[in-house]
GROMACS .gro file of C-alpha atoms in nm:
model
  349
    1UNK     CA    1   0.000   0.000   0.000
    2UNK     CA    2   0.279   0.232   0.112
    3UNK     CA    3   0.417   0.215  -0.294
    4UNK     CA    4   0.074   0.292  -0.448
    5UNK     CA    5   0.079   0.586  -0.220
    6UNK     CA    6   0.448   0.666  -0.312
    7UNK     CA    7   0.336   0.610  -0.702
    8UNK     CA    8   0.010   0.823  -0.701
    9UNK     CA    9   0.225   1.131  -0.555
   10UNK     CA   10   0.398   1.113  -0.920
   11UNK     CA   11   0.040   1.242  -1.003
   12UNK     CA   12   0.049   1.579  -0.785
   13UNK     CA   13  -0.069   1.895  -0.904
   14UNK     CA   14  -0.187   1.747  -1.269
   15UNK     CA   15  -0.460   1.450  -1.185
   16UNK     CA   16  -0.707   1.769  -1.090
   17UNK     CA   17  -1.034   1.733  -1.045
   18UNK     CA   18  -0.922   1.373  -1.017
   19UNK     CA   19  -0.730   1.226  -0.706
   20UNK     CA   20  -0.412   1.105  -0.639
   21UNK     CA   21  -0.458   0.701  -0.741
   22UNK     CA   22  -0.151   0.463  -0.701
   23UNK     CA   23  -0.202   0.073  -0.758
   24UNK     CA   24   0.021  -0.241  -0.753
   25UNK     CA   25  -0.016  -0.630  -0.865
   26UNK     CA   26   0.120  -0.855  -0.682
   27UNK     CA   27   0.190  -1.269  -0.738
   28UNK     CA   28   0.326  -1.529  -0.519
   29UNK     CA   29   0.458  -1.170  -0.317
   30UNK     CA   30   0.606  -1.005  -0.615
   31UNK     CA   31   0.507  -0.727  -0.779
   32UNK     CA   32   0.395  -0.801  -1.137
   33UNK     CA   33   0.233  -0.486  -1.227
   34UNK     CA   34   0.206  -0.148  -1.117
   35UNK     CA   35   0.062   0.231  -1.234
   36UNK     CA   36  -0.068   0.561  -1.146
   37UNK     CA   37  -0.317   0.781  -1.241
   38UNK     CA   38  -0.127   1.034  -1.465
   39UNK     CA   39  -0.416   1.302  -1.601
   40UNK     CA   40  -0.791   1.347  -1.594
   41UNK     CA   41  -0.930   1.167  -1.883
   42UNK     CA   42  -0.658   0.982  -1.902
   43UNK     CA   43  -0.688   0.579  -1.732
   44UNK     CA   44  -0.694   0.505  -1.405
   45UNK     CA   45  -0.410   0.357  -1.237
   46UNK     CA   46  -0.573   0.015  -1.186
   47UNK     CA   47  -0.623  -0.002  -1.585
   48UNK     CA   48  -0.220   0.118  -1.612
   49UNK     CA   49  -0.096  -0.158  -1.354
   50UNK     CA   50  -0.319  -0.428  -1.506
   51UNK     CA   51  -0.239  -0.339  -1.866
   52UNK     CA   52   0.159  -0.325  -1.743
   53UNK     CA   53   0.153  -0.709  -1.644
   54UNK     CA   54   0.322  -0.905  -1.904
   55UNK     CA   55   0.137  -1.231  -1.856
   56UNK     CA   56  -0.201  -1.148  -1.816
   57UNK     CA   57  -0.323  -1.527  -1.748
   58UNK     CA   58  -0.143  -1.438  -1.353
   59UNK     CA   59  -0.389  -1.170  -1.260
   60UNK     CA   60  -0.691  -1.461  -1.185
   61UNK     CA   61  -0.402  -1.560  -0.899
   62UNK     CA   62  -0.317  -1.198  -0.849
   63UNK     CA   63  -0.372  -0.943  -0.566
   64UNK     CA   64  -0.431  -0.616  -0.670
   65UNK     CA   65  -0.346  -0.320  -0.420
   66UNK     CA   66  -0.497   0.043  -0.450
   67UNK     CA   67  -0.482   0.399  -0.175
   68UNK     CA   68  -0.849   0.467  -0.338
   69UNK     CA   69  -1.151   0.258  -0.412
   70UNK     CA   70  -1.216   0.185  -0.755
   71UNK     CA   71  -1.452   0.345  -0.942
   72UNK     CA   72  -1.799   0.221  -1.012
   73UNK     CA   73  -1.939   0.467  -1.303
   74UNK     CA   74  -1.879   0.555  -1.626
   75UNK     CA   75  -1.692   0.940  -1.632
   76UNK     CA   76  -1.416   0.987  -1.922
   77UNK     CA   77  -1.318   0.635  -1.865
   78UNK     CA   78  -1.493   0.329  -1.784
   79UNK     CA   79  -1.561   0.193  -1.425
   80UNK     CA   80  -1.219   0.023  -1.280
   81UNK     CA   81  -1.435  -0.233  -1.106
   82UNK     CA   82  -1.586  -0.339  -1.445
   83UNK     CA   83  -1.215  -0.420  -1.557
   84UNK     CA   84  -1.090  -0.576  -1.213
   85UNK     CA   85  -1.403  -0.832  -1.239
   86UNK     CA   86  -1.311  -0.870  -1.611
   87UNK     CA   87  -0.964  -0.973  -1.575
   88UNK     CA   88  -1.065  -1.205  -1.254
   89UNK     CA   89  -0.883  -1.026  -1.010
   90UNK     CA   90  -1.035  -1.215  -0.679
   91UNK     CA   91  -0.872  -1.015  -0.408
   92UNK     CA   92  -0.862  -0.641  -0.382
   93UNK     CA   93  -0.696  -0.468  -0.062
   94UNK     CA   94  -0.796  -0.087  -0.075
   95UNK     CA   95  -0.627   0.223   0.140
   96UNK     CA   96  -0.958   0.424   0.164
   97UNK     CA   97  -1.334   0.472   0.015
   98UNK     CA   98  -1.444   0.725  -0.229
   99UNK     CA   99  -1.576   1.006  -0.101
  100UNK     CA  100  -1.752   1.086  -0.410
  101UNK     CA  101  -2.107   1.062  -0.431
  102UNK     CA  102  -2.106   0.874  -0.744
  103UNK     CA  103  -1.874   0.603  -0.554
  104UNK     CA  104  -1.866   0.614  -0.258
  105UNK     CA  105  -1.856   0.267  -0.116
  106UNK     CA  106  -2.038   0.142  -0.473
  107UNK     CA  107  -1.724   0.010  -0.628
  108UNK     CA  108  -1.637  -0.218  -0.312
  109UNK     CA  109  -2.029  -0.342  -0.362
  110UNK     CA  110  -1.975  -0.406  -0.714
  111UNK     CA  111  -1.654  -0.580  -0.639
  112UNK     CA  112  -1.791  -0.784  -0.352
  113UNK     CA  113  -2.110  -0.899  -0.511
  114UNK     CA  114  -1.906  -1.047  -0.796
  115UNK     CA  115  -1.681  -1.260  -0.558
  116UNK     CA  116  -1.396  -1.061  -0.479
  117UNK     CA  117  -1.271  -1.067  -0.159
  118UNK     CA  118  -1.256  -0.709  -0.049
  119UNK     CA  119  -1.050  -0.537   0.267
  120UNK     CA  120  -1.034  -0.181   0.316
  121UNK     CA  121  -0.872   0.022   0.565
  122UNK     CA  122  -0.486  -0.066   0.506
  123UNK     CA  123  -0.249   0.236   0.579
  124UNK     CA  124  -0.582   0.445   0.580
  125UNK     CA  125  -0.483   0.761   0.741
  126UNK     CA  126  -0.140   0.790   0.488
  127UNK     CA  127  -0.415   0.720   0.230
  128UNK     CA  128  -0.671   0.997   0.314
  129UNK     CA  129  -0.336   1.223   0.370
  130UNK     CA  130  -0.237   1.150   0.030
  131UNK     CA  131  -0.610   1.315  -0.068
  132UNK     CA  132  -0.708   1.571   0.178
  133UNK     CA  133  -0.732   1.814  -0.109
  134UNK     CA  134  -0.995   1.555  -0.267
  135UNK     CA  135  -1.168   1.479   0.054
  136UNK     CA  136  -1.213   1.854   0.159
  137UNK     CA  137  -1.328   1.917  -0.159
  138UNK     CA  138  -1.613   1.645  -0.149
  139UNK     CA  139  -1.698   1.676   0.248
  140UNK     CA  140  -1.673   2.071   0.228
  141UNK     CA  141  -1.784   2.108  -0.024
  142UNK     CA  142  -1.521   2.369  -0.060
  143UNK     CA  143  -1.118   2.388  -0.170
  144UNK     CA  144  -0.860   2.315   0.056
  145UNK     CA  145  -0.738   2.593   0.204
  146UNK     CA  146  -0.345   2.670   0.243
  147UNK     CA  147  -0.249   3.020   0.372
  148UNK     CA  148   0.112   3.110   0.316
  149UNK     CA  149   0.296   3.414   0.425
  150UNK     CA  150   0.645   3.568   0.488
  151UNK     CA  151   0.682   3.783   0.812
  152UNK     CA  152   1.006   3.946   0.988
  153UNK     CA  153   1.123   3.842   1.339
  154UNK     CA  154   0.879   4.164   1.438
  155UNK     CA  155   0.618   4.032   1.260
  156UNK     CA  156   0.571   4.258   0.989
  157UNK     CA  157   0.480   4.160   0.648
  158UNK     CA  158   0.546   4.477   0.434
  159UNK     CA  159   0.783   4.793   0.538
  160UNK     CA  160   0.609   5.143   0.674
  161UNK     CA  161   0.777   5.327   0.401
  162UNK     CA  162   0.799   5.209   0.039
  163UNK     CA  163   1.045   5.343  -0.200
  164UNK     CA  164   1.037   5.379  -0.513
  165UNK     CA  165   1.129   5.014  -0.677
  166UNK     CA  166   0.971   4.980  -0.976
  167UNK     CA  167   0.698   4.715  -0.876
  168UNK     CA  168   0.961   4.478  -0.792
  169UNK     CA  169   0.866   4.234  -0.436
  170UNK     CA  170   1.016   4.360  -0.092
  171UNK     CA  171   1.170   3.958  -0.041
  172UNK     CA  172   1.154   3.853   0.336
  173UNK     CA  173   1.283   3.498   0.262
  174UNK     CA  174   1.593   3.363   0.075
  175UNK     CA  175   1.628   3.254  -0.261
  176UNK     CA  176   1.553   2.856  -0.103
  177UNK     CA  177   1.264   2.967   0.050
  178UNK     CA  178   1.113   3.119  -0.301
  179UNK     CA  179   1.142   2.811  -0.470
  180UNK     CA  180   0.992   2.602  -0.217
  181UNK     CA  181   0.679   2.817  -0.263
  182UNK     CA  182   0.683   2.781  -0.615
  183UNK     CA  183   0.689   2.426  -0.556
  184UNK     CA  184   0.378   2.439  -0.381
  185UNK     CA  185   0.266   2.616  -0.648
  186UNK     CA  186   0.301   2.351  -0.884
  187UNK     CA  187   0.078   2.082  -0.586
  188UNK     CA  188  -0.216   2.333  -0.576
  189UNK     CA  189  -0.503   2.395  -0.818
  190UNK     CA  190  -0.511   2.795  -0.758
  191UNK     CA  191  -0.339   3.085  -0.579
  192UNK     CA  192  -0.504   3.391  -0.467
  193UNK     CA  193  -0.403   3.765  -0.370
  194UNK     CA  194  -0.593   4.086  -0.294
  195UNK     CA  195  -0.608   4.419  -0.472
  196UNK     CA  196  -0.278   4.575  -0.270
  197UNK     CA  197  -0.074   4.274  -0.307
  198UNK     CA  198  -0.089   4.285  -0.680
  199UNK     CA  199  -0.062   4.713  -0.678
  200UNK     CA  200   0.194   4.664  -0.452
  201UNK     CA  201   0.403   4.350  -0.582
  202UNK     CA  202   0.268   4.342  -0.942
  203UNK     CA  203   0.347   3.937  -0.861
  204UNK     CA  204   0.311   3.661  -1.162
  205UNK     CA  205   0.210   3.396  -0.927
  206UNK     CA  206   0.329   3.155  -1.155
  207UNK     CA  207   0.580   2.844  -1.079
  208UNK     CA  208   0.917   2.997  -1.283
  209UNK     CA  209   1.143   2.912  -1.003
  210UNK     CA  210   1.045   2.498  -1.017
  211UNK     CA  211   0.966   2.269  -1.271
  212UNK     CA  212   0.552   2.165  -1.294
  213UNK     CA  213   0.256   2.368  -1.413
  214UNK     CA  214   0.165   2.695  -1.265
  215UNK     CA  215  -0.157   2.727  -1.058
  216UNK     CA  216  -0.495   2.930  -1.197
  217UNK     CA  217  -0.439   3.262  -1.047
  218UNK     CA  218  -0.712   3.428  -0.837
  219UNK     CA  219  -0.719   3.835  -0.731
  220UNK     CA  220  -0.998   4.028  -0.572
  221UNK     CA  221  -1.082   4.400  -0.714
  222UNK     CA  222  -1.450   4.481  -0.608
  223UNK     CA  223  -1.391   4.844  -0.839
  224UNK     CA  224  -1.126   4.686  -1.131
  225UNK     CA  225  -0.861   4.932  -0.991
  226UNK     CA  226  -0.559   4.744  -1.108
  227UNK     CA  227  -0.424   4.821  -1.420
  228UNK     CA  228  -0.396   4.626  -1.716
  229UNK     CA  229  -0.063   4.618  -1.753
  230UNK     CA  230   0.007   4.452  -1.456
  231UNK     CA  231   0.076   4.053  -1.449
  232UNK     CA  232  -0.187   3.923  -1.388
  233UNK     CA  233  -0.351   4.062  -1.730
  234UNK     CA  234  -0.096   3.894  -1.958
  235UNK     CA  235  -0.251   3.613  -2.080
  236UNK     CA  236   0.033   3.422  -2.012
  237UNK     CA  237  -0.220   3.177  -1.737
  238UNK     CA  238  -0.598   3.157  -1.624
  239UNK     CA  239  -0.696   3.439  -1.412
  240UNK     CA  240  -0.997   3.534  -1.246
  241UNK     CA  241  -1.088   3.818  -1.076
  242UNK     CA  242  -1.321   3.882  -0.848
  243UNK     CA  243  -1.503   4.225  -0.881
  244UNK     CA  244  -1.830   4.382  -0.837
  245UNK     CA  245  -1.860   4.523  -1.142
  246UNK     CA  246  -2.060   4.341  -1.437
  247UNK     CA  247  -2.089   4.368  -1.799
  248UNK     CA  248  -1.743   4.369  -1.859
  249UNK     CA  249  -1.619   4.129  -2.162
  250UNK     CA  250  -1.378   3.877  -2.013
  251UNK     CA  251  -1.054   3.799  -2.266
  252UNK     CA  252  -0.700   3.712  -2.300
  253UNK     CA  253  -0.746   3.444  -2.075
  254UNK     CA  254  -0.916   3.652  -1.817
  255UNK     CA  255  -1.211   3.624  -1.651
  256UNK     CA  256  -1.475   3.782  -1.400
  257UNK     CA  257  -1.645   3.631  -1.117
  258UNK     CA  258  -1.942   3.923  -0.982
  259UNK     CA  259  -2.006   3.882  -0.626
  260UNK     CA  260  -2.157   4.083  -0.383
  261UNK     CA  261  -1.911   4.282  -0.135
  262UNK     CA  262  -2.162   4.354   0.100
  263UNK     CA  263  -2.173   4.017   0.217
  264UNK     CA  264  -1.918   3.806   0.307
  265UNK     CA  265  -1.664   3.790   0.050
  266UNK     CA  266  -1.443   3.468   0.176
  267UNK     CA  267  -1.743   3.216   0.111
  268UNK     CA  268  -1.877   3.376  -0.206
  269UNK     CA  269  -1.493   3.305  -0.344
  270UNK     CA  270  -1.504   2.968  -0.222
  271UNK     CA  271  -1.868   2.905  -0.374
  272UNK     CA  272  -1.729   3.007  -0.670
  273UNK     CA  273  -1.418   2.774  -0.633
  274UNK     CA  274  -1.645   2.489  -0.569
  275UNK     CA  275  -1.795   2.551  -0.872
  276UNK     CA  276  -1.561   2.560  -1.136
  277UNK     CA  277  -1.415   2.236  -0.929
  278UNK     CA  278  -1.076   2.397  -0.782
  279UNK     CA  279  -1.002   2.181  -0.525
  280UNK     CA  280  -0.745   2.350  -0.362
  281UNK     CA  281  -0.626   2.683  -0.314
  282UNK     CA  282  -0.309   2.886  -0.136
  283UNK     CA  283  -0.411   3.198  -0.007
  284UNK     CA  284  -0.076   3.473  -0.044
  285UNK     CA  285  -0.173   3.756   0.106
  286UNK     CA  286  -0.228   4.006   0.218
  287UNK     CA  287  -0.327   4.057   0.568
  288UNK     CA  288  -0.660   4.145   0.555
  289UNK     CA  289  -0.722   3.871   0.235
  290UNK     CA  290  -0.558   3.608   0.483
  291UNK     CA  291  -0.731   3.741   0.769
  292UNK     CA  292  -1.029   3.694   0.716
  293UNK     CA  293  -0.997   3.324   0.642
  294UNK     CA  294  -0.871   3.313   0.975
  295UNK     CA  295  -1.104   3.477   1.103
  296UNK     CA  296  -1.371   3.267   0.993
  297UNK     CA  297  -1.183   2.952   1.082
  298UNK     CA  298  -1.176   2.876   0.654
  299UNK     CA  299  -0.841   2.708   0.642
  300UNK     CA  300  -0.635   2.364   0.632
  301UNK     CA  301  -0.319   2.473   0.670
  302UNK     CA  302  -0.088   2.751   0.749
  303UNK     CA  303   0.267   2.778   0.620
  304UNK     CA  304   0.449   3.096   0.763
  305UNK     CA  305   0.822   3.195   0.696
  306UNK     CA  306   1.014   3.375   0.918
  307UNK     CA  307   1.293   3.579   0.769
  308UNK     CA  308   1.635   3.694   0.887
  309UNK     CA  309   1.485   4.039   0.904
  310UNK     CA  310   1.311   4.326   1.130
  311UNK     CA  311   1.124   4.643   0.973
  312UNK     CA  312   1.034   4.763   1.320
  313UNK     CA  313   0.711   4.918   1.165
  314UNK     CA  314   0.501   4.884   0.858
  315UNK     CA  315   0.179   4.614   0.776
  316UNK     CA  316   0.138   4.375   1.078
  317UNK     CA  317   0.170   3.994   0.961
  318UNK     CA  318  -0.211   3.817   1.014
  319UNK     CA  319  -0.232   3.669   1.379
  320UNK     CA  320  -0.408   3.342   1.511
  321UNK     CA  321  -0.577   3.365   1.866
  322UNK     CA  322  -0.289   3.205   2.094
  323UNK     CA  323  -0.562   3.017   2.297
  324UNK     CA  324  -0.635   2.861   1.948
  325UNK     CA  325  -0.330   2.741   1.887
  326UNK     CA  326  -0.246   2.641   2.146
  327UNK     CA  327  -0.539   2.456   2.236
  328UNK     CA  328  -0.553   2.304   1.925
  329UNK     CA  329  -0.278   2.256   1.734
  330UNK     CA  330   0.015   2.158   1.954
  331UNK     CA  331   0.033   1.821   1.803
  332UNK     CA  332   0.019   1.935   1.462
  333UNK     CA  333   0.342   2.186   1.417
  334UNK     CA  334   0.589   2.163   1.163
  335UNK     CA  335   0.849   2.353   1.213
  336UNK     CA  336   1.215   2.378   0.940
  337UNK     CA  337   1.527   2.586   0.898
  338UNK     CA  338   1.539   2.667   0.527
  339UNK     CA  339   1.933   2.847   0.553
  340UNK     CA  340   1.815   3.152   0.753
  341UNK     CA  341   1.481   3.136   0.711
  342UNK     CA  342   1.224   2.943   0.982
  343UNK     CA  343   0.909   2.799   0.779
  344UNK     CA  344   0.631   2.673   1.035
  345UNK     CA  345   0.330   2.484   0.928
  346UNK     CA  346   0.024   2.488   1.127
  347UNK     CA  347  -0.217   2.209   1.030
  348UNK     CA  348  -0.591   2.234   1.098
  349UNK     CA  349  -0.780   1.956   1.223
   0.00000   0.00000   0.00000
């Protein structure tokens, strides 16, 4: 189970809306066949490690493992189960169900009721790990939420005074640091900024720095303030922008999202999100944009680097209660020396 995990993470950041899906054959307690899920639309990983098995007449005496029950409808591909009954597969050992209404616990039935002999449950925590994007989206109905920030050792996040700089970022963190966020970029399905992050930064919020595709990029600008000729208007990636104002022709791979800033803003974005089946989602700033997804206790995880550096004044870093964290998270800190910089990750729930 542990190396269909390991294989299905060769999937990460590109199986979207699909989840991460690892699965291995084994015979007489050797691995005869193996595959991942590699892109949506694309087959499953039980049809790649059944089709890589060189004598097909061993899978009858075969045990297949998968992190992920199979699937039991018909989407761009045909139902897994259908082919594991097919090839007379007769035992199946599965990480953890589908949370997907259109499986969910069906494929084990369909399995079962044609004789295989079934057990879930194996490594199941690694295997829901392995999906918490998936699993938020289809139990939240909602992305998963990562908020990521830079702060000084005085907890700032952007000097008092700026000079002038032509647009270019005020870096906190090192070089190492940069790339591991671009990284990330490359895991999540979308990253999002507010209206004085991109005036301020004029930030591409693309993945340059690390090989993998770059995320969808998200900004909010209730009055389109932000000028054209900033980044996020080149084309170059999905954008959307979230704005109040309607009846404005989306193009050059730009769109608008209306919603209503009178109410709350956070879940409208995230009904939106849920919509157009982003499953996850890294909130960069600023304060008030990651605020107020702290605020409304709308997050998964936290990832917070600490640089080498003080401004004494300027725009205070966003702030978790300390009776929160510490009543609830003291278990679930991850904490890292990146050269001089300290990257902590708070995980919620």
């Amino acid at each position: 189970m542990q190396r269909c995990i390991d294989l299905a993470k060769n999937g990460l950041g590109i199986t979207y809306p699909n989840p991460l899906v690892g699965s291995v054959i084994v015979f007489e307690n050797r691995i005869i066949g193996e595959g991942w899920h590699k892109k949506a639309g694309e087959p499953h990983a039980e049809v790649n490690a059944i089709n890589s098995v060189k004598d097909q007449s061993l899978l009858s005496k075969s045990t297949l493992y998968v992190n992920l029950e199979p699937c039991s409808h018909f989407g761009k591909t045909p139902p897994c189960s259908d082919l594991i009954v097919d090839k007379k597969i007769k035992e199946v050992i599965i990480g953890s169900i589908d949370l997907n209404s259109k499986v969910s616990g069906k494929g084990i039935e369909h399995l079962k009721n044609s004789g295989c002999q079934v057990e879930v449950g194996i490594l199941e925590k690694q295997c829901k790990e392995l999906n918490k994007r998936f699993f938020t989206f289809h139990k939240k109905k909602r992305p998963f939420i990562i908020l990521k920030w830079a702060e000084t050792k005085d907890k700032f996040i952007y000097p008092a005074i700026q000079k002038k700089r032509n647009l270019k970022p005020i870096w906190i963190s090192n070089i190492y640091s940069l790339q591991l966020v671009h990284k990330w970029r490359t895991e999540e399905q979308a990253v999002l900024v507010g209206t004085n992050t991109v005036k301020k930064d004029n930030p591409k919020l693309n993945a340059r720095n690390y090989y993998g595709k770059s995320p969808i990029r998200l900004a909010i600008d209730k009055d389109l303030t932000i000028s054209k000729s900033f980044n996020i208007y080149d084309g170059m990636l999905e954008t959307i922008i979230f704005t109040s104002i309607k009846n404005i022709k989306n193009n050059n791979n730009v769109s608008l999202e209306k919603i209503n800033f009178s109410k709350n803003v956070t879940k409208q974005i995230l009904k939106v999100l849920y919509k157009r089946e982003i499953q996850s989602v890294i909130i960069e700033g600023g304060t008030k944009t990651l605020q107020s997804f702290i605020d409304q206790d709308l997050w998964d995880e936290a990832k917070i680097f600490t640089g080498d550096v003080c401004f004494n004044d300027g725009i205070k870093s966003p702030t978790f209660t300390s009776e929160k964290i510490d009543k609830n998270y003291p278990c679930q800190v991850y904490r890292k020396v990146i050269k001089n910089d300290k990257l902590t990750i708070y995980s919620n729930g």
